[in-house]
PDB file of C-alpha atoms in Angstrom:
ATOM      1  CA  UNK A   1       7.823  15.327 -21.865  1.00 92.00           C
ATOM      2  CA  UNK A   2       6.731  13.130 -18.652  1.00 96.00           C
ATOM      3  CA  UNK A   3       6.620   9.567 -19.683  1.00 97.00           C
ATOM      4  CA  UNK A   4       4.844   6.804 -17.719  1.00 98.00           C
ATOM      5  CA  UNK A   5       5.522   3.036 -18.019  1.00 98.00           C
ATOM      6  CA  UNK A   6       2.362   1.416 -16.600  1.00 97.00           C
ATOM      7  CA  UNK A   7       1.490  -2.110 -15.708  1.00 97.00           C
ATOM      8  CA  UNK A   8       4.438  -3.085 -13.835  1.00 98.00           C
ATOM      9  CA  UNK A   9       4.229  -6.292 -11.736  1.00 98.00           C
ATOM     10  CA  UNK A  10       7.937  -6.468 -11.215  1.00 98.00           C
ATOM     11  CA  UNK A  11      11.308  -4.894  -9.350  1.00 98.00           C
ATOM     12  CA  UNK A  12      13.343  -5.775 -12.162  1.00 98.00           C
ATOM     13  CA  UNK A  13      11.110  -3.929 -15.084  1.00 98.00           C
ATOM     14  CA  UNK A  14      10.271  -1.022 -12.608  1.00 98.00           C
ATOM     15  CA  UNK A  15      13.984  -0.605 -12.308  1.00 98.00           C
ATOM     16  CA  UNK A  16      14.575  -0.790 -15.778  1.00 98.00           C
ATOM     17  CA  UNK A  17      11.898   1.421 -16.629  1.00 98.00           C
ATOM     18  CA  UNK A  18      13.529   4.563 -14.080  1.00 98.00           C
ATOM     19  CA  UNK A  19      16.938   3.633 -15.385  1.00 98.00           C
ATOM     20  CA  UNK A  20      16.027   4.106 -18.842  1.00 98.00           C
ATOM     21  CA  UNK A  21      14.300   7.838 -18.038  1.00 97.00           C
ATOM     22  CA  UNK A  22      10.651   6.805 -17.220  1.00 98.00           C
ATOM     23  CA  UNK A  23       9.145   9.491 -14.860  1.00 97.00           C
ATOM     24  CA  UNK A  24       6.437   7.607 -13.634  1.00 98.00           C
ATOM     25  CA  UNK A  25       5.618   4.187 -12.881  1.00 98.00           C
ATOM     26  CA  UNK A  26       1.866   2.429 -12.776  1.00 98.00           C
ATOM     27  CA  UNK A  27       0.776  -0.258 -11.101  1.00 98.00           C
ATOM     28  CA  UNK A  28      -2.798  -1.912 -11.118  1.00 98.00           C
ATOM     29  CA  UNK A  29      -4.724  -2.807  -8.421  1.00 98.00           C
ATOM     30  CA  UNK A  30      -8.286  -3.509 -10.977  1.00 97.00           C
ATOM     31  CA  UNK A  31      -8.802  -7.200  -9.920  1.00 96.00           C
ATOM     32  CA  UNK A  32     -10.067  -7.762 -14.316  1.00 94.00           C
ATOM     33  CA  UNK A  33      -6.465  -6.112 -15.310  1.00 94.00           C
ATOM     34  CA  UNK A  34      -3.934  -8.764 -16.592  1.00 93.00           C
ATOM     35  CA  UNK A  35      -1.867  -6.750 -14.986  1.00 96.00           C
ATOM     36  CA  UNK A  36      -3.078  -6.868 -11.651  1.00 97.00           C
ATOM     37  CA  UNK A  37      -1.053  -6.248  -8.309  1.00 97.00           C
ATOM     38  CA  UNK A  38      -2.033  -7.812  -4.946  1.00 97.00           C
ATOM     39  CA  UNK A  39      -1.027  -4.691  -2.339  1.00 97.00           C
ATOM     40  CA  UNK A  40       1.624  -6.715  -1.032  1.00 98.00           C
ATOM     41  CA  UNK A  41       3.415  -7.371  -4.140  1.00 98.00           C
ATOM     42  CA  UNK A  42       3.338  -3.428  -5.019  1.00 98.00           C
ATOM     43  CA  UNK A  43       4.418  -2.656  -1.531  1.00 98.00           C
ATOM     44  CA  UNK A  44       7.403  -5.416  -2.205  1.00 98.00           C
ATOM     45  CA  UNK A  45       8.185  -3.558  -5.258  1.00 98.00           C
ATOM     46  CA  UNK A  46       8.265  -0.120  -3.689  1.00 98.00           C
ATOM     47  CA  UNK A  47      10.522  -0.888  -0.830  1.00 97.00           C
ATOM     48  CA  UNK A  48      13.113  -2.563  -3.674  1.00 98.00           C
ATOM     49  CA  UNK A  49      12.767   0.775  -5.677  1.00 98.00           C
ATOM     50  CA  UNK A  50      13.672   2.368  -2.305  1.00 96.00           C
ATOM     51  CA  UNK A  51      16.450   0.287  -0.875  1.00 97.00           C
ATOM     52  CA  UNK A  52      18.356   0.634  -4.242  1.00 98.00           C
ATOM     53  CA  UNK A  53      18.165   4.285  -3.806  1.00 97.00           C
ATOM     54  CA  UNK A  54      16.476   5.500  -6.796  1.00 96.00           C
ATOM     55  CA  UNK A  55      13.505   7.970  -7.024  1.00 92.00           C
ATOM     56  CA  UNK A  56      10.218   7.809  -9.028  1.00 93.00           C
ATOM     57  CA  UNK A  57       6.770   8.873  -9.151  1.00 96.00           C
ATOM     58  CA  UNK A  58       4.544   5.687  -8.151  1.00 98.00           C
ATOM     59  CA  UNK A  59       0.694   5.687  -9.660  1.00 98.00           C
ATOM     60  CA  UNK A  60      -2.153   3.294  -8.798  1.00 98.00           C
ATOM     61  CA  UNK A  61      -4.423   2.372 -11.185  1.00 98.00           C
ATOM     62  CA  UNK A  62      -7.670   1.778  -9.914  1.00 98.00           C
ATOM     63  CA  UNK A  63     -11.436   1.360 -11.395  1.00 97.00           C
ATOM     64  CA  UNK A  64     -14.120   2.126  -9.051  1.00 97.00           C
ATOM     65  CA  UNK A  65     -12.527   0.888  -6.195  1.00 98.00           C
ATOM     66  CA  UNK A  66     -13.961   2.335  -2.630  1.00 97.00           C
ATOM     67  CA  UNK A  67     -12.288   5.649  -1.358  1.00 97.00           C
ATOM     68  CA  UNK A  68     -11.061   3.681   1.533  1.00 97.00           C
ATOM     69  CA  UNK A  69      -9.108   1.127  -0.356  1.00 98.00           C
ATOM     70  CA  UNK A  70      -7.345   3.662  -2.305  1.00 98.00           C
ATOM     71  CA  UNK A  71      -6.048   5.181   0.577  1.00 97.00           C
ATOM     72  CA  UNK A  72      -5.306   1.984   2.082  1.00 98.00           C
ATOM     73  CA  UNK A  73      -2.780   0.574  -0.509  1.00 98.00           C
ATOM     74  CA  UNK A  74      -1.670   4.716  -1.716  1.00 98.00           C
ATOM     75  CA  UNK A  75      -0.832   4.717   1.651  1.00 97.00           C
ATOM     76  CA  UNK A  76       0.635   1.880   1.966  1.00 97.00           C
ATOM     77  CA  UNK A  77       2.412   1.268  -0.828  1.00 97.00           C
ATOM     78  CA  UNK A  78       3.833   4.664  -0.516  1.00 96.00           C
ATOM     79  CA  UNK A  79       2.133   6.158  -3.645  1.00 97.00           C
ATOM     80  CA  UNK A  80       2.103   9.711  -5.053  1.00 96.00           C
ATOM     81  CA  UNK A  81      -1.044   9.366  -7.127  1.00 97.00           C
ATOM     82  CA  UNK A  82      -4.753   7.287  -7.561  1.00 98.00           C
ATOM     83  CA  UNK A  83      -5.165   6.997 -11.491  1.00 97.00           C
ATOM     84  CA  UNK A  84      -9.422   6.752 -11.924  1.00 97.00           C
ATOM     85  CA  UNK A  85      -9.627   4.519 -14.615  1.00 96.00           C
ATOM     86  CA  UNK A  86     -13.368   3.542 -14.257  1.00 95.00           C
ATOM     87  CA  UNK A  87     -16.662   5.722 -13.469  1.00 93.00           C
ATOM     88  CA  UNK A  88     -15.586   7.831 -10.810  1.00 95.00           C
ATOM     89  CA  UNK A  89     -17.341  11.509 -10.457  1.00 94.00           C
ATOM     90  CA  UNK A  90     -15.511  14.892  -9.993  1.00 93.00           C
ATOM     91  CA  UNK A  91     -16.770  14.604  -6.432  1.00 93.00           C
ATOM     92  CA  UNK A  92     -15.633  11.598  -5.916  1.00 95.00           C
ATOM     93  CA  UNK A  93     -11.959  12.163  -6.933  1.00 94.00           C
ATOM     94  CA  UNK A  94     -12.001  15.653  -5.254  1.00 92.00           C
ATOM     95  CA  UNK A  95     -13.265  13.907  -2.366  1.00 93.00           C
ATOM     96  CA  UNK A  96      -9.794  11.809  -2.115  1.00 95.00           C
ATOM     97  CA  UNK A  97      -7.010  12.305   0.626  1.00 93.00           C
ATOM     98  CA  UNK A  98      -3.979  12.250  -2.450  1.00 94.00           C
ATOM     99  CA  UNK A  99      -3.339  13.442  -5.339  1.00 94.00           C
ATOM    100  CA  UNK A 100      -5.081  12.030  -8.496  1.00 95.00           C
ATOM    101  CA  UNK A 101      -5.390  11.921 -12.358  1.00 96.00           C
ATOM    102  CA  UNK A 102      -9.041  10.818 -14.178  1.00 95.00           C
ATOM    103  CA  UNK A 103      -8.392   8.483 -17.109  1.00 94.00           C
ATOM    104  CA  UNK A 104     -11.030   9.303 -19.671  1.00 91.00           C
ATOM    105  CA  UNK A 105     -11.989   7.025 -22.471  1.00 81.00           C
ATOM    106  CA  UNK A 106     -13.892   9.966 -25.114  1.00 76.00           C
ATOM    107  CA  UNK A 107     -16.228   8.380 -27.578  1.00 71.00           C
ATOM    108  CA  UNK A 108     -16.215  11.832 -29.770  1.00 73.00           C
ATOM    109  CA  UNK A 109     -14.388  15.132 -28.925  1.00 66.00           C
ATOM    110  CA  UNK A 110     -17.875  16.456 -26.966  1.00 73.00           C
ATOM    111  CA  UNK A 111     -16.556  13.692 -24.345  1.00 72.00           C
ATOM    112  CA  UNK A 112     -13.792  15.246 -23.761  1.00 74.00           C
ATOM    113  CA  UNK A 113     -14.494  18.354 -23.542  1.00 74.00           C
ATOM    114  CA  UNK A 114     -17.119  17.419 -21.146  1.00 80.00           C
ATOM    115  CA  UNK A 115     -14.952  15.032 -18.878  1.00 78.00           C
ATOM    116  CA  UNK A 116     -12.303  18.779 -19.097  1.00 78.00           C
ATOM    117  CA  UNK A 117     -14.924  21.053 -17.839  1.00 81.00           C
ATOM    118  CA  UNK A 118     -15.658  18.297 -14.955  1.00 85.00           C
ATOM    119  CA  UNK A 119     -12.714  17.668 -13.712  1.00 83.00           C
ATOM    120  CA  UNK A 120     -10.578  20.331 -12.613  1.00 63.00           C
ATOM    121  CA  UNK A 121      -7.707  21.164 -15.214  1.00 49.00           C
ATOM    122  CA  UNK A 122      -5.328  22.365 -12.984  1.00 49.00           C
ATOM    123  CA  UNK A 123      -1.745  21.170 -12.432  1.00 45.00           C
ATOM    124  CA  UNK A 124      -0.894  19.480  -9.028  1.00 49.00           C
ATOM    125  CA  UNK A 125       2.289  19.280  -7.487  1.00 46.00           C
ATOM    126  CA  UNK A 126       4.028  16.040  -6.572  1.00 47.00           C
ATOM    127  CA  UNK A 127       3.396  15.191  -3.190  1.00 46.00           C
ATOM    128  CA  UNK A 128       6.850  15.337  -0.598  1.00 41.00           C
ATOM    129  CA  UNK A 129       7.879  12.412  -0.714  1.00 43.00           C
ATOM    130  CA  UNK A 130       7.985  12.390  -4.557  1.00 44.00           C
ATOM    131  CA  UNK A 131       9.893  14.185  -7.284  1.00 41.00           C
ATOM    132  CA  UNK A 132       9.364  17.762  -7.955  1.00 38.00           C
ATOM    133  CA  UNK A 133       6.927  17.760 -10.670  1.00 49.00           C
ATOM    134  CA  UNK A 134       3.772  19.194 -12.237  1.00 76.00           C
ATOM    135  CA  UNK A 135       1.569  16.571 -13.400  1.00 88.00           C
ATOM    136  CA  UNK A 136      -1.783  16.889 -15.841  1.00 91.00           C
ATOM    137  CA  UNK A 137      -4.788  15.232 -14.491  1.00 91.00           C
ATOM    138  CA  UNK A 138      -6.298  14.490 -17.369  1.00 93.00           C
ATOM    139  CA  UNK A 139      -5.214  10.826 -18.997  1.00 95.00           C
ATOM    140  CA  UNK A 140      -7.323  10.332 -22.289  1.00 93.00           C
ATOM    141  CA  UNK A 141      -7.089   6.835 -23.466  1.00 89.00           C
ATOM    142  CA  UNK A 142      -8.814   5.349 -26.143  1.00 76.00           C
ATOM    143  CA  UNK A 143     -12.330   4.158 -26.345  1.00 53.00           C
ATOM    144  CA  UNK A 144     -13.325   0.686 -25.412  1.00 51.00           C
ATOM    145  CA  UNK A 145     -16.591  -0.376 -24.944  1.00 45.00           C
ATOM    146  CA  UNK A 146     -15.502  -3.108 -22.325  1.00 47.00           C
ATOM    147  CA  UNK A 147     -11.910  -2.443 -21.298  1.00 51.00           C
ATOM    148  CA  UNK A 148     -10.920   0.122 -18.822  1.00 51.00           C
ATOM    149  CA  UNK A 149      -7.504   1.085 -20.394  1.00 50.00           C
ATOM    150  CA  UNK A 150      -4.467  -1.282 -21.135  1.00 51.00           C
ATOM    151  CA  UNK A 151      -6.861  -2.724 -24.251  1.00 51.00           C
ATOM    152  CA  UNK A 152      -4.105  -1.713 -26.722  1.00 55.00           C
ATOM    153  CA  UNK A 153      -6.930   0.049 -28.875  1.00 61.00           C
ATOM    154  CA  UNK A 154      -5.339   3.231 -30.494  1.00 67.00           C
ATOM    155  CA  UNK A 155      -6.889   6.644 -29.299  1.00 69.00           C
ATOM    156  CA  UNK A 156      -8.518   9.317 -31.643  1.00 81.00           C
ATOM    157  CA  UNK A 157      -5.479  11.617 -31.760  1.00 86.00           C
ATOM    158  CA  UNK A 158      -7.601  14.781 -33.226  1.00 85.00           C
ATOM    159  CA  UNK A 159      -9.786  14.849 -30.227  1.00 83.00           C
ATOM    160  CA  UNK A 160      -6.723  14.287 -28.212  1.00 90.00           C
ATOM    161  CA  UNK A 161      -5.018  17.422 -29.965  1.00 90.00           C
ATOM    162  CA  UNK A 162      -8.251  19.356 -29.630  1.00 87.00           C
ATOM    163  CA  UNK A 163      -8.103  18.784 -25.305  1.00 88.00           C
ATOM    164  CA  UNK A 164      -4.222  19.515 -26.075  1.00 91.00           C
ATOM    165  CA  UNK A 165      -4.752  22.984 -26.958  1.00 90.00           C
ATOM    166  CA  UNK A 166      -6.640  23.669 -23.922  1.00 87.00           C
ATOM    167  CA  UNK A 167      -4.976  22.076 -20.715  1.00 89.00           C
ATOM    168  CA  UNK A 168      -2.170  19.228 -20.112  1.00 92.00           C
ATOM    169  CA  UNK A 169      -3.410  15.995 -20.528  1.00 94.00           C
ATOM    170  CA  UNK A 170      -1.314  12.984 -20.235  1.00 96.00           C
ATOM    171  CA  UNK A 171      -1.842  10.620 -23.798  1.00 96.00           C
ATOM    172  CA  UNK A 172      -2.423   6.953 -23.432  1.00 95.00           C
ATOM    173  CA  UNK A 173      -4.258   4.535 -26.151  1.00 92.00           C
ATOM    174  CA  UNK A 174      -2.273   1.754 -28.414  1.00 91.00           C
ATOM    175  CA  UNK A 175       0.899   3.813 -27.904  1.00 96.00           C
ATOM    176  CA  UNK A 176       4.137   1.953 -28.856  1.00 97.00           C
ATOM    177  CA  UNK A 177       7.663   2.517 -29.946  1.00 98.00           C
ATOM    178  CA  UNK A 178       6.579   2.741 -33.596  1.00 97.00           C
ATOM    179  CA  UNK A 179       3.709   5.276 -33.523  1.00 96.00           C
ATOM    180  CA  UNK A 180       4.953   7.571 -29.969  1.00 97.00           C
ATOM    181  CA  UNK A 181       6.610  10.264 -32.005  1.00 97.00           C
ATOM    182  CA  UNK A 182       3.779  10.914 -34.371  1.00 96.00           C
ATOM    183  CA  UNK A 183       1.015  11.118 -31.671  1.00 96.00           C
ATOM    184  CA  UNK A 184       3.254  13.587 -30.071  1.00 96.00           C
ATOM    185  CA  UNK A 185       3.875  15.499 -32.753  1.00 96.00           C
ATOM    186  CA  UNK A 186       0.085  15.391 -33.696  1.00 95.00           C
ATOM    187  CA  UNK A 187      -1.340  16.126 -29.894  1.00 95.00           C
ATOM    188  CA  UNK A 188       1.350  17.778 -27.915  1.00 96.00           C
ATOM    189  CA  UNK A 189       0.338  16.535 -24.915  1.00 96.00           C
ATOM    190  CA  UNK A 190       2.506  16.873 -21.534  1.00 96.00           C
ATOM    191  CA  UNK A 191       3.067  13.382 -21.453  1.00 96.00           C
ATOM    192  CA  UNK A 192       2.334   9.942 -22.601  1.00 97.00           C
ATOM    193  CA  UNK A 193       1.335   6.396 -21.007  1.00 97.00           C
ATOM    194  CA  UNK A 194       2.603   3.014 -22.126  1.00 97.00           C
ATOM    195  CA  UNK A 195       1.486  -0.614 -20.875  1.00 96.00           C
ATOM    196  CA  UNK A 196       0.842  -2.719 -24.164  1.00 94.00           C
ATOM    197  CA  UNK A 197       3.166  -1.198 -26.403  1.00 96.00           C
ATOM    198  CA  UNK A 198       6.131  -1.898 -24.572  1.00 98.00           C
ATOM    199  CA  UNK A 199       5.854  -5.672 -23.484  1.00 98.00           C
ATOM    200  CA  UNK A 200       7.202  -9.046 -24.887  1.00 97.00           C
ATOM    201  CA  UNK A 201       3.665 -10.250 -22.478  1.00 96.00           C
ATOM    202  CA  UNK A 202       0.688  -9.106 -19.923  1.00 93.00           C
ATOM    203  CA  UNK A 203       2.494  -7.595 -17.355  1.00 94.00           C
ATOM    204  CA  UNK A 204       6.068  -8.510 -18.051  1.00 97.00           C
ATOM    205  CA  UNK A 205       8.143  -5.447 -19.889  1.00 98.00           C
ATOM    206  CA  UNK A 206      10.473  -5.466 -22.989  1.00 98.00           C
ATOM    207  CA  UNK A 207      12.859  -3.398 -21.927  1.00 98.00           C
ATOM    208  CA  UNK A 208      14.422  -2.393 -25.716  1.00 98.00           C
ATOM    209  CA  UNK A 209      10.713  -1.643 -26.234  1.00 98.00           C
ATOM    210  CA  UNK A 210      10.719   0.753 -23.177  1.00 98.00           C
ATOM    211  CA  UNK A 211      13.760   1.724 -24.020  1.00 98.00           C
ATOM    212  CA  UNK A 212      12.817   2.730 -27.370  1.00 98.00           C
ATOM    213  CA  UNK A 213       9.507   4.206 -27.074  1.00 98.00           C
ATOM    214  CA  UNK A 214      11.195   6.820 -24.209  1.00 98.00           C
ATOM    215  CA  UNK A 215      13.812   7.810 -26.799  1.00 97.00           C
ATOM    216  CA  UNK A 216      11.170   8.165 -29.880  1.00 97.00           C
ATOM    217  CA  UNK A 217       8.480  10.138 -27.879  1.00 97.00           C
ATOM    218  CA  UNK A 218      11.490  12.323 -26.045  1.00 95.00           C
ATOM    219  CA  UNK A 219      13.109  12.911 -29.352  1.00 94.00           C
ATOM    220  CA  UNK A 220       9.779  14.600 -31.232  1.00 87.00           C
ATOM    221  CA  UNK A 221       9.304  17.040 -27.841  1.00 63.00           C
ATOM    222  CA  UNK A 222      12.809  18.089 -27.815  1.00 65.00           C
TER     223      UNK A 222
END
């Protein structure tokens, strides 16, 4: 079960999320985010995550940002993965020099099943630099008419379990310490995402919460 902590904007909470087992870490470069990252603090964070010797899996969050500046700051800010959170096309994210996972926001299940067939189910590997891992890239989140993920908004769970059944997805959507172990043992998906659920504000990490939620949605998959 691959959990990600997401919406980190600090060394301390990115350190307490790995210690406590998180396999991936998020960070938001979408300027209308409360949780947004200037490159240079992410970079900051990422050479602290280095120099104290620990390993993770480093995701940027981005919504219809420009192929260039995703490789700009993945690049720089040494990460493994571009989340899509906004509009992006299948050509668009196949078009990208790293690896990446398309956040989809279904309406109703024929979204996303649609958004599946689109976008390539297949695994990827982590890239060198990164743990050995296989990671889904398909996020389903829940739908928000305005918000581009991190809304809180709990995510239909049937259609979820429906995309489940077919492919790894990784679950996001109103997830907290409270609910994690029943959407996992309702969808089954390969992983699950966590930015509200888990912080005492915007951007700044409980870490009982994370510590928690990790147990809860670890215990149900084991």
């Amino acid at each position: 079960m691959l959990v990600k902590i997401c919406g980190l904007t600090s060394l301390s909470d990115a350190l307490a999320a790995i210690d406590l087992g998180a396999d991936m870490l998020g960070f938001n470069f979408y300027p209308g985010s409360k949780r947004f990252l200037q490159l240079e603090e992410c970079a900051a964070i990422q050479n602290g995550i280095i120099r104290s010797g620990r390993r993770t899996i480093a995701v940027g969050v981005f919504v219809n940002a420009s192929r260039r500046d995703i490789e700009t700051i993945c690049t720089t800010c040494d990460l493994g993965y571009a989340q899509l959170s906004g509009d992006e096309t299948p050509d668009f994210a196949r078009s990208l020099p790293v690896p990446w996972i398309k956040a989809i926001r279904p309406r109703e299940p024929t979204d996303a099943s649609a958004a599946a067939r689109q976008f390539s189910p297949r695994r990827q590997a982590a890239g060198p630099s990164q743990p050995a891992a296989s990671i889904p890239r398909l996020l389903v989140d829940a739908y928000h008419p305005i918000e581009y993920g991190g809304s809180g908004t709990t995510g239909d769970w049937k259609s979820a379990r429906a995309l489940a059944r077919k492919l790894p997805i990784l679950l996001a959507g109103g997830l907290d310490p409270a609910n994690v172990a029943a959407a996992v043992e309702q969808v089954r998906p390969a992983g699950v995402d966590v930015a509200t659920g888990v912080e005492a504000s915007p951007g700044v990490k409980d870490h009982e919460k994370m510590r928690q939620f990790i147990r809860s949605a670890r215990s149900v998959a084991e």
